[in-house]
Amino acid sequence: MAKKVVAEKVDKPVKKAAPKKTSTPKTSSSLSPAETIEAASETSLAKLRELNLDQQLQSEIDWCLSSYRNDGNPVGLYQMVERAINVFKEEQAKKTKGVTPKFVGELEKALATR
């Protein structure tokens, strides 16, 4: 007769679940006014490039962004976003695709952080 071999119960190590990252995305309410206007400037520059509008304003926003990153003074960014809003409102009146009231509203909200 053959002996029965009883397998020993082997406990497997329990894997602990990795801790969930609870980083909150930065929203406009959690950004400082300078960060908000910088983000609005970048957004408006991207939209101007996407729609191929006002090349002069594009280059001025680009210059102001570089200047802001150098000296930390956002005054020029506020002026450029204000000009961009005017351009976008004109395009919105022409019903240009991609220029929505929500987009213009977000830029105006960033401008109001002055």
mmCIF file of N, CA and C in Angstrom:
data_model
loop_
_atom_site.group_PDB
_atom_site.id
_atom_site.type_symbol
_atom_site.label_atom_id
_atom_site.label_comp_id
_atom_site.label_asym_id
_atom_site.label_seq_id
_atom_site.Cartn_x
_atom_site.Cartn_y
_atom_site.Cartn_z
ATOM 1 N N MET A 1 0.811 -1.161 0.000
ATOM 2 C CA MET A 1 0.000 0.000 0.000
ATOM 3 C C MET A 1 0.868 1.242 0.000
ATOM 4 N N ALA A 2 0.408 2.162 -0.771
ATOM 5 C CA ALA A 2 1.149 3.418 -0.866
ATOM 6 C C ALA A 2 0.666 4.356 0.225
ATOM 7 N N LYS A 3 1.616 5.121 0.737
ATOM 8 C CA LYS A 3 1.256 6.074 1.766
ATOM 9 C C LYS A 3 0.653 7.304 1.127
ATOM 10 N N LYS A 4 -0.332 7.843 1.794
ATOM 11 C CA LYS A 4 -0.918 9.094 1.321
ATOM 12 C C LYS A 4 -0.079 10.236 1.868
ATOM 13 N N VAL A 5 0.294 11.108 0.970
ATOM 14 C CA VAL A 5 1.054 12.272 1.384
ATOM 15 C C VAL A 5 0.085 13.426 1.486
ATOM 16 N N VAL A 6 0.031 13.999 2.634
ATOM 17 C CA VAL A 6 -0.861 15.119 2.863
ATOM 18 C C VAL A 6 -0.046 16.397 2.657
ATOM 19 N N ALA A 7 -0.518 17.196 1.758
ATOM 20 C CA ALA A 7 0.196 18.441 1.488
ATOM 21 C C ALA A 7 -0.031 19.402 2.637
ATOM 22 N N GLU A 8 1.055 20.036 3.021
ATOM 23 C CA GLU A 8 0.929 21.015 4.085
ATOM 24 C C GLU A 8 0.352 22.296 3.513
ATOM 25 N N LYS A 9 -0.450 22.906 4.311
ATOM 26 C CA LYS A 9 -1.040 24.166 3.881
ATOM 27 C C LYS A 9 0.029 25.247 4.019
ATOM 28 N N VAL A 10 0.326 25.887 2.905
ATOM 29 C CA VAL A 10 1.340 26.933 2.903
ATOM 30 C C VAL A 10 0.633 28.269 2.763
ATOM 31 N N ASP A 11 0.854 29.130 3.725
ATOM 32 C CA ASP A 11 0.244 30.457 3.667
ATOM 33 C C ASP A 11 1.032 31.329 2.697
ATOM 34 N N LYS A 12 0.296 31.879 1.767
ATOM 35 C CA LYS A 12 0.926 32.793 0.823
ATOM 36 C C LYS A 12 1.018 34.158 1.474
ATOM 37 N N PRO A 13 2.092 34.867 1.206
ATOM 38 C CA PRO A 13 2.185 36.213 1.779
ATOM 39 C C PRO A 13 1.091 37.098 1.181
ATOM 40 N N VAL A 14 0.481 37.857 2.035
ATOM 41 C CA VAL A 14 -0.597 38.729 1.609
ATOM 42 C C VAL A 14 0.003 40.006 1.061
ATOM 43 N N LYS A 15 -0.385 40.340 -0.168
ATOM 44 C CA LYS A 15 0.109 41.576 -0.766
ATOM 45 C C LYS A 15 -0.762 42.720 -0.291
ATOM 46 N N LYS A 16 -0.107 43.736 0.180
ATOM 47 C CA LYS A 16 -0.848 44.917 0.598
ATOM 48 C C LYS A 16 -1.121 45.781 -0.612
ATOM 49 N N ALA A 17 -2.304 46.306 -0.659
ATOM 50 C CA ALA A 17 -2.664 47.191 -1.771
ATOM 51 C C ALA A 17 -1.839 48.465 -1.665
ATOM 52 N N ALA A 18 -1.380 48.912 -2.811
ATOM 53 C CA ALA A 18 -0.604 50.145 -2.831
ATOM 54 C C ALA A 18 -1.489 51.297 -2.380
ATOM 55 N N PRO A 19 -0.937 52.196 -1.601
ATOM 56 C CA PRO A 19 -1.765 53.328 -1.157
ATOM 57 C C PRO A 19 -2.200 54.164 -2.347
ATOM 58 N N LYS A 20 -3.455 54.580 -2.296
ATOM 59 C CA LYS A 20 -3.985 55.375 -3.392
ATOM 60 C C LYS A 20 -3.432 56.782 -3.306
ATOM 61 N N LYS A 21 -3.069 57.283 -4.453
ATOM 62 C CA LYS A 21 -2.596 58.663 -4.498
ATOM 63 C C LYS A 21 -3.808 59.575 -4.488
ATOM 64 N N THR A 22 -3.810 60.460 -3.573
ATOM 65 C CA THR A 22 -4.950 61.367 -3.448
ATOM 66 C C THR A 22 -4.542 62.790 -3.770
ATOM 67 N N SER A 23 -3.747 62.927 -4.799
ATOM 68 C CA SER A 23 -3.367 64.280 -5.177
ATOM 69 C C SER A 23 -4.544 64.941 -5.869
ATOM 70 N N THR A 24 -4.834 66.124 -5.439
ATOM 71 C CA THR A 24 -5.956 66.834 -6.032
ATOM 72 C C THR A 24 -5.451 67.649 -7.202
ATOM 73 N N PRO A 25 -6.128 67.562 -8.328
ATOM 74 C CA PRO A 25 -5.696 68.378 -9.460
ATOM 75 C C PRO A 25 -5.911 69.847 -9.150
ATOM 76 N N LYS A 26 -5.018 70.659 -9.670
ATOM 77 C CA LYS A 26 -5.143 72.088 -9.415
ATOM 78 C C LYS A 26 -6.300 72.646 -10.223
ATOM 79 N N THR A 27 -7.220 73.224 -9.517
ATOM 80 C CA THR A 27 -8.336 73.880 -10.177
ATOM 81 C C THR A 27 -8.098 75.366 -10.102
ATOM 82 N N SER A 28 -8.914 76.110 -10.784
ATOM 83 C CA SER A 28 -8.718 77.550 -10.794
ATOM 84 C C SER A 28 -8.845 78.138 -9.395
ATOM 85 N N SER A 29 -9.602 77.485 -8.517
ATOM 86 C CA SER A 29 -9.752 78.013 -7.165
ATOM 87 C C SER A 29 -8.529 77.720 -6.306
ATOM 88 N N SER A 30 -7.734 76.691 -6.660
ATOM 89 C CA SER A 30 -6.567 76.369 -5.854
ATOM 90 C C SER A 30 -5.301 77.015 -6.399
ATOM 91 N N LEU A 31 -5.400 77.719 -7.501
ATOM 92 C CA LEU A 31 -4.238 78.391 -8.079
ATOM 93 C C LEU A 31 -4.155 79.819 -7.565
ATOM 94 N N SER A 32 -2.935 80.302 -7.493
ATOM 95 C CA SER A 32 -2.763 81.706 -7.135
ATOM 96 C C SER A 32 -3.178 82.552 -8.340
ATOM 97 N N PRO A 33 -3.448 83.842 -8.131
ATOM 98 C CA PRO A 33 -3.825 84.694 -9.270
ATOM 99 C C PRO A 33 -2.772 84.699 -10.375
ATOM 100 N N ALA A 34 -1.501 84.686 -10.012
ATOM 101 C CA ALA A 34 -0.438 84.683 -11.025
ATOM 102 C C ALA A 34 -0.444 83.377 -11.821
ATOM 103 N N GLU A 35 -0.655 82.252 -11.137
ATOM 104 C CA GLU A 35 -0.722 80.964 -11.833
ATOM 105 C C GLU A 35 -1.952 80.893 -12.725
ATOM 106 N N THR A 36 -3.057 81.490 -12.256
ATOM 107 C CA THR A 36 -4.293 81.483 -13.023
ATOM 108 C C THR A 36 -4.128 82.264 -14.321
ATOM 109 N N ILE A 37 -3.535 83.445 -14.250
ATOM 110 C CA ILE A 37 -3.370 84.252 -15.461
ATOM 111 C C ILE A 37 -2.322 83.629 -16.385
ATOM 112 N N GLU A 38 -1.339 82.953 -15.817
ATOM 113 C CA GLU A 38 -0.356 82.264 -16.654
ATOM 114 C C GLU A 38 -1.033 81.137 -17.435
ATOM 115 N N ALA A 39 -1.875 80.370 -16.753
ATOM 116 C CA ALA A 39 -2.600 79.282 -17.417
ATOM 117 C C ALA A 39 -3.540 79.833 -18.480
ATOM 118 N N ALA A 40 -4.211 80.947 -18.174
ATOM 119 C CA ALA A 40 -5.116 81.561 -19.150
ATOM 120 C C ALA A 40 -4.334 82.063 -20.361
ATOM 121 N N SER A 41 -3.146 82.589 -20.136
ATOM 122 C CA SER A 41 -2.312 83.060 -21.243
ATOM 123 C C SER A 41 -1.895 81.902 -22.136
ATOM 124 N N GLU A 42 -1.491 80.805 -21.503
ATOM 125 C CA GLU A 42 -1.087 79.634 -22.283
ATOM 126 C C GLU A 42 -2.267 79.073 -23.074
ATOM 127 N N THR A 43 -3.434 79.043 -22.454
ATOM 128 C CA THR A 43 -4.634 78.543 -23.122
ATOM 129 C C THR A 43 -5.021 79.426 -24.295
ATOM 130 N N SER A 44 -4.988 80.738 -24.077
ATOM 131 C CA SER A 44 -5.363 81.649 -25.164
ATOM 132 C C SER A 44 -4.342 81.596 -26.296
ATOM 133 N N LEU A 45 -3.061 81.454 -25.955
ATOM 134 C CA LEU A 45 -2.038 81.332 -26.998
ATOM 135 C C LEU A 45 -2.254 80.060 -27.820
ATOM 136 N N ALA A 46 -2.557 78.969 -27.141
ATOM 137 C CA ALA A 46 -2.805 77.709 -27.849
ATOM 138 C C ALA A 46 -4.013 77.830 -28.777
ATOM 139 N N LYS A 47 -5.073 78.489 -28.304
ATOM 140 C CA LYS A 47 -6.282 78.646 -29.124
ATOM 141 C C LYS A 47 -6.018 79.576 -30.313
ATOM 142 N N LEU A 48 -5.258 80.647 -30.080
ATOM 143 C CA LEU A 48 -4.910 81.549 -31.189
ATOM 144 C C LEU A 48 -4.109 80.800 -32.256
ATOM 145 N N ARG A 49 -3.179 79.975 -31.814
ATOM 146 C CA ARG A 49 -2.373 79.192 -32.767
ATOM 147 C C ARG A 49 -3.233 78.166 -33.491
ATOM 148 N N GLU A 50 -4.112 77.513 -32.747
ATOM 149 C CA GLU A 50 -4.984 76.498 -33.329
ATOM 150 C C GLU A 50 -5.861 77.088 -34.429
ATOM 151 N N LEU A 51 -6.403 78.277 -34.168
ATOM 152 C CA LEU A 51 -7.304 78.912 -35.129
ATOM 153 C C LEU A 51 -6.570 79.841 -36.101
ATOM 154 N N ASN A 52 -5.260 79.958 -35.923
ATOM 155 C CA ASN A 52 -4.422 80.802 -36.780
ATOM 156 C C ASN A 52 -4.937 82.245 -36.803
ATOM 157 N N LEU A 53 -5.080 82.819 -35.598
ATOM 158 C CA LEU A 53 -5.577 84.181 -35.453
ATOM 159 C C LEU A 53 -4.475 85.091 -34.934
ATOM 160 N N ASP A 54 -4.470 86.331 -35.376
ATOM 161 C CA ASP A 54 -3.656 87.426 -34.859
ATOM 162 C C ASP A 54 -2.224 87.010 -34.497
ATOM 163 N N GLN A 55 -1.395 86.873 -35.508
ATOM 164 C CA GLN A 55 -0.006 86.458 -35.334
ATOM 165 C C GLN A 55 0.765 87.398 -34.396
ATOM 166 N N GLN A 56 0.486 88.691 -34.502
ATOM 167 C CA GLN A 56 1.155 89.678 -33.656
ATOM 168 C C GLN A 56 0.842 89.420 -32.177
ATOM 169 N N LEU A 57 -0.413 89.180 -31.862
ATOM 170 C CA LEU A 57 -0.807 88.908 -30.487
ATOM 171 C C LEU A 57 -0.179 87.603 -29.988
ATOM 172 N N GLN A 58 -0.094 86.626 -30.859
ATOM 173 C CA GLN A 58 0.546 85.361 -30.486
ATOM 174 C C GLN A 58 1.984 85.587 -30.043
ATOM 175 N N SER A 59 2.730 86.346 -30.829
ATOM 176 C CA SER A 59 4.132 86.577 -30.490
ATOM 177 C C SER A 59 4.262 87.420 -29.220
ATOM 178 N N GLU A 60 3.336 88.363 -29.018
ATOM 179 C CA GLU A 60 3.390 89.182 -27.809
ATOM 180 C C GLU A 60 3.048 88.366 -26.559
ATOM 181 N N ILE A 61 2.084 87.462 -26.658
ATOM 182 C CA ILE A 61 1.753 86.594 -25.518
ATOM 183 C C ILE A 61 2.943 85.696 -25.213
ATOM 184 N N ASP A 62 3.549 85.152 -26.249
ATOM 185 C CA ASP A 62 4.713 84.293 -26.065
ATOM 186 C C ASP A 62 5.832 85.057 -25.354
ATOM 187 N N TRP A 63 6.076 86.296 -25.779
ATOM 188 C CA TRP A 63 7.114 87.119 -25.167
ATOM 189 C C TRP A 63 6.764 87.415 -23.704
ATOM 190 N N CYS A 64 5.513 87.758 -23.447
ATOM 191 C CA CYS A 64 5.087 88.076 -22.072
ATOM 192 C C CYS A 64 5.192 86.860 -21.159
ATOM 193 N N LEU A 65 4.878 85.678 -21.673
ATOM 194 C CA LEU A 65 5.022 84.461 -20.876
ATOM 195 C C LEU A 65 6.487 84.250 -20.493
ATOM 196 N N SER A 66 7.390 84.428 -21.452
ATOM 197 C CA SER A 66 8.820 84.288 -21.160
ATOM 198 C C SER A 66 9.270 85.332 -20.148
ATOM 199 N N SER A 67 8.799 86.549 -20.316
ATOM 200 C CA SER A 67 9.149 87.630 -19.398
ATOM 201 C C SER A 67 8.623 87.328 -17.996
ATOM 202 N N TYR A 68 7.390 86.860 -17.911
ATOM 203 C CA TYR A 68 6.803 86.532 -16.604
ATOM 204 C C TYR A 68 7.608 85.437 -15.909
ATOM 205 N N ARG A 69 8.002 84.426 -16.652
ATOM 206 C CA ARG A 69 8.766 83.328 -16.061
ATOM 207 C C ARG A 69 10.140 83.792 -15.605
ATOM 208 N N ASN A 70 10.608 84.866 -16.218
ATOM 209 C CA ASN A 70 11.907 85.423 -15.854
ATOM 210 C C ASN A 70 11.825 86.319 -14.627
ATOM 211 N N ASP A 71 10.843 87.225 -14.598
ATOM 212 C CA ASP A 71 10.804 88.215 -13.524
ATOM 213 C C ASP A 71 9.622 88.068 -12.563
ATOM 214 N N GLY A 72 8.645 87.224 -12.885
ATOM 215 C CA GLY A 72 7.525 86.984 -11.986
ATOM 216 C C GLY A 72 6.485 88.091 -11.949
ATOM 217 N N ASN A 73 6.546 89.036 -12.879
ATOM 218 C CA ASN A 73 5.588 90.143 -12.913
ATOM 219 C C ASN A 73 4.513 89.838 -13.959
ATOM 220 N N PRO A 74 3.254 89.586 -13.531
ATOM 221 C CA PRO A 74 2.209 89.156 -14.460
ATOM 222 C C PRO A 74 1.435 90.290 -15.150
ATOM 223 N N VAL A 75 1.856 91.543 -15.004
ATOM 224 C CA VAL A 75 1.097 92.672 -15.549
ATOM 225 C C VAL A 75 0.884 92.528 -17.059
ATOM 226 N N GLY A 76 1.915 92.168 -17.783
ATOM 227 C CA GLY A 76 1.802 92.008 -19.232
ATOM 228 C C GLY A 76 0.847 90.884 -19.611
ATOM 229 N N LEU A 77 0.812 89.832 -18.809
ATOM 230 C CA LEU A 77 -0.091 88.715 -19.099
ATOM 231 C C LEU A 77 -1.540 89.155 -19.006
ATOM 232 N N TYR A 78 -1.855 89.982 -18.015
ATOM 233 C CA TYR A 78 -3.228 90.483 -17.887
ATOM 234 C C TYR A 78 -3.624 91.296 -19.129
ATOM 235 N N GLN A 79 -2.698 92.118 -19.606
ATOM 236 C CA GLN A 79 -2.985 92.932 -20.791
ATOM 237 C C GLN A 79 -3.186 92.052 -22.022
ATOM 238 N N MET A 80 -2.374 91.029 -22.178
ATOM 239 C CA MET A 80 -2.460 90.165 -23.350
ATOM 240 C C MET A 80 -3.741 89.317 -23.319
ATOM 241 N N VAL A 81 -4.119 88.840 -22.149
ATOM 242 C CA VAL A 81 -5.354 88.055 -22.048
ATOM 243 C C VAL A 81 -6.554 88.947 -22.348
ATOM 244 N N GLU A 82 -6.495 90.193 -21.905
ATOM 245 C CA GLU A 82 -7.573 91.131 -22.201
ATOM 246 C C GLU A 82 -7.702 91.345 -23.709
ATOM 247 N N ARG A 83 -6.580 91.496 -24.389
ATOM 248 C CA ARG A 83 -6.612 91.643 -25.856
ATOM 249 C C ARG A 83 -7.107 90.365 -26.525
ATOM 250 N N ALA A 84 -6.687 89.215 -25.995
ATOM 251 C CA ALA A 84 -7.115 87.936 -26.574
ATOM 252 C C ALA A 84 -8.619 87.755 -26.422
ATOM 253 N N ILE A 85 -9.168 88.183 -25.290
ATOM 254 C CA ILE A 85 -10.614 88.079 -25.080
ATOM 255 C C ILE A 85 -11.350 88.877 -26.150
ATOM 256 N N ASN A 86 -10.852 90.062 -26.468
ATOM 257 C CA ASN A 86 -11.483 90.874 -27.512
ATOM 258 C C ASN A 86 -11.462 90.155 -28.860
ATOM 259 N N VAL A 87 -10.330 89.536 -29.183
ATOM 260 C CA VAL A 87 -10.218 88.786 -30.445
ATOM 261 C C VAL A 87 -11.197 87.613 -30.439
ATOM 262 N N PHE A 88 -11.261 86.908 -29.329
ATOM 263 C CA PHE A 88 -12.152 85.747 -29.247
ATOM 264 C C PHE A 88 -13.622 86.154 -29.305
ATOM 265 N N LYS A 89 -13.956 87.281 -28.721
ATOM 266 C CA LYS A 89 -15.346 87.747 -28.795
ATOM 267 C C LYS A 89 -15.721 88.090 -30.232
ATOM 268 N N GLU A 90 -14.796 88.682 -30.986
ATOM 269 C CA GLU A 90 -15.055 88.965 -32.407
ATOM 270 C C GLU A 90 -15.260 87.664 -33.176
ATOM 271 N N GLU A 91 -14.430 86.689 -32.886
ATOM 272 C CA GLU A 91 -14.546 85.392 -33.563
ATOM 273 C C GLU A 91 -15.819 84.669 -33.136
ATOM 274 N N GLN A 92 -16.210 84.846 -31.893
ATOM 275 C CA GLN A 92 -17.445 84.230 -31.407
ATOM 276 C C GLN A 92 -18.644 84.822 -32.133
ATOM 277 N N ALA A 93 -18.600 86.121 -32.409
ATOM 278 C CA ALA A 93 -19.679 86.771 -33.149
ATOM 279 C C ALA A 93 -19.754 86.233 -34.581
ATOM 280 N N LYS A 94 -18.600 85.836 -35.127
ATOM 281 C CA LYS A 94 -18.559 85.247 -36.473
ATOM 282 C C LYS A 94 -18.909 83.760 -36.436
ATOM 283 N N LYS A 95 -19.136 83.252 -35.225
ATOM 284 C CA LYS A 95 -19.455 81.838 -35.003
ATOM 285 C C LYS A 95 -18.316 80.921 -35.435
ATOM 286 N N THR A 96 -17.091 81.336 -35.116
ATOM 287 C CA THR A 96 -15.921 80.516 -35.400
ATOM 288 C C THR A 96 -15.941 79.285 -34.509
ATOM 289 N N LYS A 97 -15.742 78.136 -35.146
ATOM 290 C CA LYS A 97 -15.772 76.876 -34.409
ATOM 291 C C LYS A 97 -14.602 76.841 -33.423
ATOM 292 N N GLY A 98 -14.894 76.474 -32.185
ATOM 293 C CA GLY A 98 -13.860 76.362 -31.166
ATOM 294 C C GLY A 98 -13.826 77.518 -30.190
ATOM 295 N N VAL A 99 -14.501 78.604 -30.506
ATOM 296 C CA VAL A 99 -14.561 79.741 -29.594
ATOM 297 C C VAL A 99 -15.953 79.722 -28.958
ATOM 298 N N THR A 100 -15.997 79.179 -27.752
ATOM 299 C CA THR A 100 -17.275 79.012 -27.063
ATOM 300 C C THR A 100 -17.442 80.065 -25.979
ATOM 301 N N PRO A 101 -18.669 80.313 -25.579
ATOM 302 C CA PRO A 101 -18.885 81.245 -24.462
ATOM 303 C C PRO A 101 -18.201 80.772 -23.170
ATOM 304 N N LYS A 102 -18.144 79.466 -22.974
ATOM 305 C CA LYS A 102 -17.480 78.921 -21.785
ATOM 306 C C LYS A 102 -15.989 79.257 -21.814
ATOM 307 N N PHE A 103 -15.369 79.116 -22.975
ATOM 308 C CA PHE A 103 -13.943 79.420 -23.122
ATOM 309 C C PHE A 103 -13.679 80.891 -22.809
ATOM 310 N N VAL A 104 -14.466 81.766 -23.389
ATOM 311 C CA VAL A 104 -14.300 83.209 -23.152
ATOM 312 C C VAL A 104 -14.567 83.523 -21.681
ATOM 313 N N GLY A 105 -15.564 82.879 -21.086
ATOM 314 C CA GLY A 105 -15.887 83.079 -19.681
ATOM 315 C C GLY A 105 -14.745 82.696 -18.753
ATOM 316 N N GLU A 106 -14.064 81.595 -19.088
ATOM 317 C CA GLU A 106 -12.919 81.155 -18.281
ATOM 318 C C GLU A 106 -11.789 82.174 -18.343
ATOM 319 N N LEU A 107 -11.561 82.741 -19.534
ATOM 320 C CA LEU A 107 -10.521 83.760 -19.655
ATOM 321 C C LEU A 107 -10.891 85.011 -18.867
ATOM 322 N N GLU A 108 -12.170 85.384 -18.929
ATOM 323 C CA GLU A 108 -12.625 86.572 -18.181
ATOM 324 C C GLU A 108 -12.514 86.334 -16.676
ATOM 325 N N LYS A 109 -12.776 85.115 -16.254
ATOM 326 C CA LYS A 109 -12.672 84.771 -14.837
ATOM 327 C C LYS A 109 -11.207 84.885 -14.381
ATOM 328 N N ALA A 110 -10.284 84.431 -15.225
ATOM 329 C CA ALA A 110 -8.860 84.545 -14.895
ATOM 330 C C ALA A 110 -8.433 86.004 -14.849
ATOM 331 N N LEU A 111 -8.999 86.803 -15.747
ATOM 332 C CA LEU A 111 -8.684 88.230 -15.789
ATOM 333 C C LEU A 111 -9.189 88.942 -14.539
ATOM 334 N N ALA A 112 -10.254 88.450 -13.974
ATOM 335 C CA ALA A 112 -10.855 89.066 -12.789
ATOM 336 C C ALA A 112 -10.011 88.828 -11.522
ATOM 337 N N THR A 113 -8.976 87.992 -11.594
ATOM 338 C CA THR A 113 -8.139 87.720 -10.421
ATOM 339 C C THR A 113 -7.112 88.815 -10.168
ATOM 340 N N ARG A 114 -7.161 89.856 -10.970
ATOM 341 C CA ARG A 114 -6.198 90.963 -10.849
ATOM 342 C C ARG A 114 -6.111 91.503 -9.477
#
